[in-house]
């Protein structure tokens, strides 16, 4: 069996390193990675109705990097704000 360097020198590609032709031809993530499953039909209607916007948000965050950055910045800002409010509340009671 040829070594990895011999295989690459002979024109072969390192499949374990992600250098296969399939990895080069498509930059999009696999469809299974983007599949977001809906709730079962046995779930109550109001739960499934509430799940629809959440699936849209999840799909958007998973596919658009700018949305992901904005979401995590928002979450960080909320945490900082809550910690500030808790600190202010603790200082007023003493």
Rosetta silent file (secondary structure, phi, psi, omega in degrees, C-alpha in Angstrom):
SEQUENCE: XXXXXXXXXXXXXXXXXXXXXXXXXXXXXXXXXXXXXXXXXXXXXXXXXXXXXXXXXXXXXXXXXXXXXXXXXXXXXXXXXXXXXXXXXXXXXX
SCORE:     score description
SCORE:     0.000 S_00000001
   1 L     0.000  129.229 -179.247    0.000    0.000    0.000 S_00000001
   2 L   -73.211  151.051  178.096    1.514    3.403   -0.956 S_00000001
   3 L   -72.477  169.676 -178.617    2.005    6.022    1.712 S_00000001
   4 H   -63.205  -40.131 -178.844   -0.099    9.183    1.765 S_00000001
   5 H   -68.919  -36.357  177.548    2.727   11.304    0.359 S_00000001
   6 H   -66.582  -39.322  179.887    3.358    8.801   -2.476 S_00000001
   7 H   -65.056  -42.831  179.141   -0.344    8.752   -3.313 S_00000001
   8 H   -67.424  -37.774  179.477   -0.540   12.549   -3.427 S_00000001
   9 H   -66.506  -29.829 -179.605    2.636   12.753   -5.523 S_00000001
  10 L   -83.312    6.091  177.879    1.096   10.296   -8.019 S_00000001
  11 L   100.207   -4.914  177.231   -1.888   12.617   -8.508 S_00000001
  12 L   -76.722  163.003 -179.630   -4.146   11.045   -5.891 S_00000001
  13 L  -116.400  150.595 -179.950   -5.889   13.164   -3.296 S_00000001
  14 L   -79.881  101.679 -177.638   -5.984   12.749    0.452 S_00000001
  15 L   -70.846  -33.599 -179.494   -9.598   11.766    1.106 S_00000001
  16 L   -69.538  -28.274  179.728   -9.182   11.710    4.880 S_00000001
  17 L   -86.335    4.711  178.957   -7.910   15.275    4.837 S_00000001
  18 L    84.042   18.125 -177.291  -10.963   16.480    2.932 S_00000001
  19 L   -95.712   14.663 -179.559   -9.142   16.767   -0.377 S_00000001
  20 L   -70.290  163.772 -178.510  -11.509   14.567   -2.360 S_00000001
  21 H   -65.946  -29.892  178.908  -13.179   15.794   -5.531 S_00000001
  22 H   -66.938  -36.098 -179.772  -16.576   15.877   -3.800 S_00000001
  23 H   -70.147  -31.288 -178.991  -15.237   18.289   -1.177 S_00000001
  24 H   -80.789  -30.383 -173.764  -13.859   20.612   -3.873 S_00000001
  25 H   -78.704  -23.192 -175.737  -16.907   20.621   -6.132 S_00000001
  26 L  -132.720  122.445  177.420  -19.436   21.700   -3.522 S_00000001
  27 L   -92.667  -14.980 -177.976  -19.004   24.357   -0.863 S_00000001
  28 L   -72.232  145.918  176.757  -22.588   24.032    0.422 S_00000001
  29 L   -66.716  155.876  179.370  -23.175   22.010    3.594 S_00000001
  30 L   -62.146  153.228 -177.574  -24.794   18.605    3.136 S_00000001
  31 H   -61.696  -34.616  179.582  -28.581   18.536    3.063 S_00000001
  32 H   -62.898  -30.865  179.817  -28.748   16.419    6.208 S_00000001
  33 H   -69.578  -27.363 -178.150  -26.952   19.180    8.114 S_00000001
  34 H   -95.438   -7.128 -177.603  -29.676   21.676    7.135 S_00000001
  35 L   -70.430  122.145  177.297  -32.630   19.371    7.743 S_00000001
  36 L  -116.680  115.460 -175.169  -34.741   20.658   10.609 S_00000001
  37 L   -80.057  141.838  176.146  -37.424   18.221   11.606 S_00000001
  38 L   -82.903  164.872  177.054  -40.914   19.414   12.489 S_00000001
  39 L   -68.172  155.519  177.777  -42.786   18.220   15.528 S_00000001
  40 L   -63.888  154.102  179.856  -44.876   15.052   15.168 S_00000001
  41 L   -64.757  -18.942  178.594  -48.485   15.459   14.068 S_00000001
  42 L   -73.081  -13.594  178.509  -49.565   14.050   17.430 S_00000001
  43 L   -69.416  151.308  177.797  -48.345   17.266   19.091 S_00000001
  44 L   -59.302  150.555 -177.397  -51.011   19.859   19.949 S_00000001
  45 H   -60.337  -38.726 -178.159  -51.748   22.368   17.191 S_00000001
  46 H   -68.460  -29.888  177.773  -50.673   25.376   19.227 S_00000001
  47 H   -71.439  -43.066  178.316  -47.275   23.772   19.883 S_00000001
  48 H   -65.846  -36.325  178.532  -46.761   23.041   16.176 S_00000001
  49 H   -66.140  -37.795  177.612  -47.889   26.587   15.303 S_00000001
  50 H   -72.540  -25.228 -177.991  -45.340   28.027   17.739 S_00000001
  51 H   -75.515  -26.186 -178.061  -42.676   25.712   16.329 S_00000001
  52 H   -59.025  -51.831  178.491  -42.930   27.081   12.760 S_00000001
  53 H   -63.928  -33.674  179.008  -41.269   30.472   13.467 S_00000001
  54 H   -66.087  -36.256  176.722  -38.650   28.742   15.605 S_00000001
  55 H   -66.267  -38.161  177.999  -37.776   26.438   12.709 S_00000001
  56 H   -63.829  -44.954  178.996  -37.397   29.484   10.441 S_00000001
  57 H   -63.274  -44.073  179.561  -35.092   31.199   12.935 S_00000001
  58 H   -61.733  -43.799  179.657  -33.054   28.017   13.406 S_00000001
  59 H   -64.670  -40.232  179.931  -32.694   27.534    9.657 S_00000001
  60 H   -65.342  -45.522 -179.698  -31.689   31.196    9.206 S_00000001
  61 H   -64.264  -35.600 -177.452  -29.097   31.062   11.987 S_00000001
  62 H   -77.204  -20.900 -175.811  -27.647   27.832   10.636 S_00000001
  63 H  -106.962  -22.415 -175.613  -27.293   29.072    7.046 S_00000001
  64 L  -114.919  110.728 -177.069  -26.425   32.790    7.314 S_00000001
  65 H   -59.668  -36.896 -179.939  -23.201   33.616    9.194 S_00000001
  66 H   -64.856  -37.196  177.806  -24.165   37.279    9.737 S_00000001
  67 H   -66.936  -38.101  178.634  -27.422   36.214   11.389 S_00000001
  68 H   -64.092  -43.719  178.834  -25.502   33.815   13.629 S_00000001
  69 H   -64.023  -44.727  179.454  -23.107   36.577   14.712 S_00000001
  70 H   -61.433  -41.743 -179.673  -25.989   38.995   15.356 S_00000001
  71 H   -62.244  -47.518 -177.705  -27.850   36.364   17.380 S_00000001
  72 H   -70.666  -32.643  173.323  -24.884   35.564   19.615 S_00000001
  73 H   -63.959  -40.185  177.105  -24.050   39.252   20.101 S_00000001
  74 H   -61.541  -44.497  179.818  -27.656   39.789   21.166 S_00000001
  75 H   -63.815  -41.531  178.463  -27.445   36.902   23.647 S_00000001
  76 H   -64.166  -42.629  178.356  -24.183   38.250   25.074 S_00000001
  77 H   -62.862  -39.117  177.123  -25.683   41.743   25.441 S_00000001
  78 H   -62.745  -41.701  178.751  -28.695   40.299   27.268 S_00000001
  79 H   -63.375  -43.432  178.573  -26.414   38.463   29.697 S_00000001
  80 H   -62.599  -42.785 -179.842  -24.399   41.604   30.376 S_00000001
  81 H   -62.727  -44.576  179.833  -27.588   43.606   30.911 S_00000001
  82 H   -64.156  -41.849  177.765  -29.021   41.037   33.351 S_00000001
  83 H   -63.373  -37.501  177.011  -25.742   40.909   35.284 S_00000001
  84 H   -64.104  -45.332  179.396  -25.752   44.733   35.464 S_00000001
  85 H   -63.185  -43.463  178.490  -29.341   44.778   36.763 S_00000001
  86 H   -63.034  -39.695  178.400  -28.555   42.085   39.352 S_00000001
  87 H   -64.451  -44.363  178.670  -25.470   44.017   40.489 S_00000001
  88 H   -62.759  -40.353  179.287  -27.493   47.230   40.826 S_00000001
  89 H   -65.680  -40.172  179.997  -30.187   45.394   42.749 S_00000001
  90 H   -67.790  -35.615 -179.528  -27.644   43.838   45.114 S_00000001
  91 H   -72.661  -28.545 -179.551  -26.012   47.208   45.790 S_00000001
  92 H   -76.630  -27.113 -177.973  -29.359   48.872   46.632 S_00000001
  93 H   -80.258  -18.212 -179.684  -30.309   46.265   49.234 S_00000001
  94 L  -100.977    0.000    0.000  -27.105   46.747   51.268 S_00000001
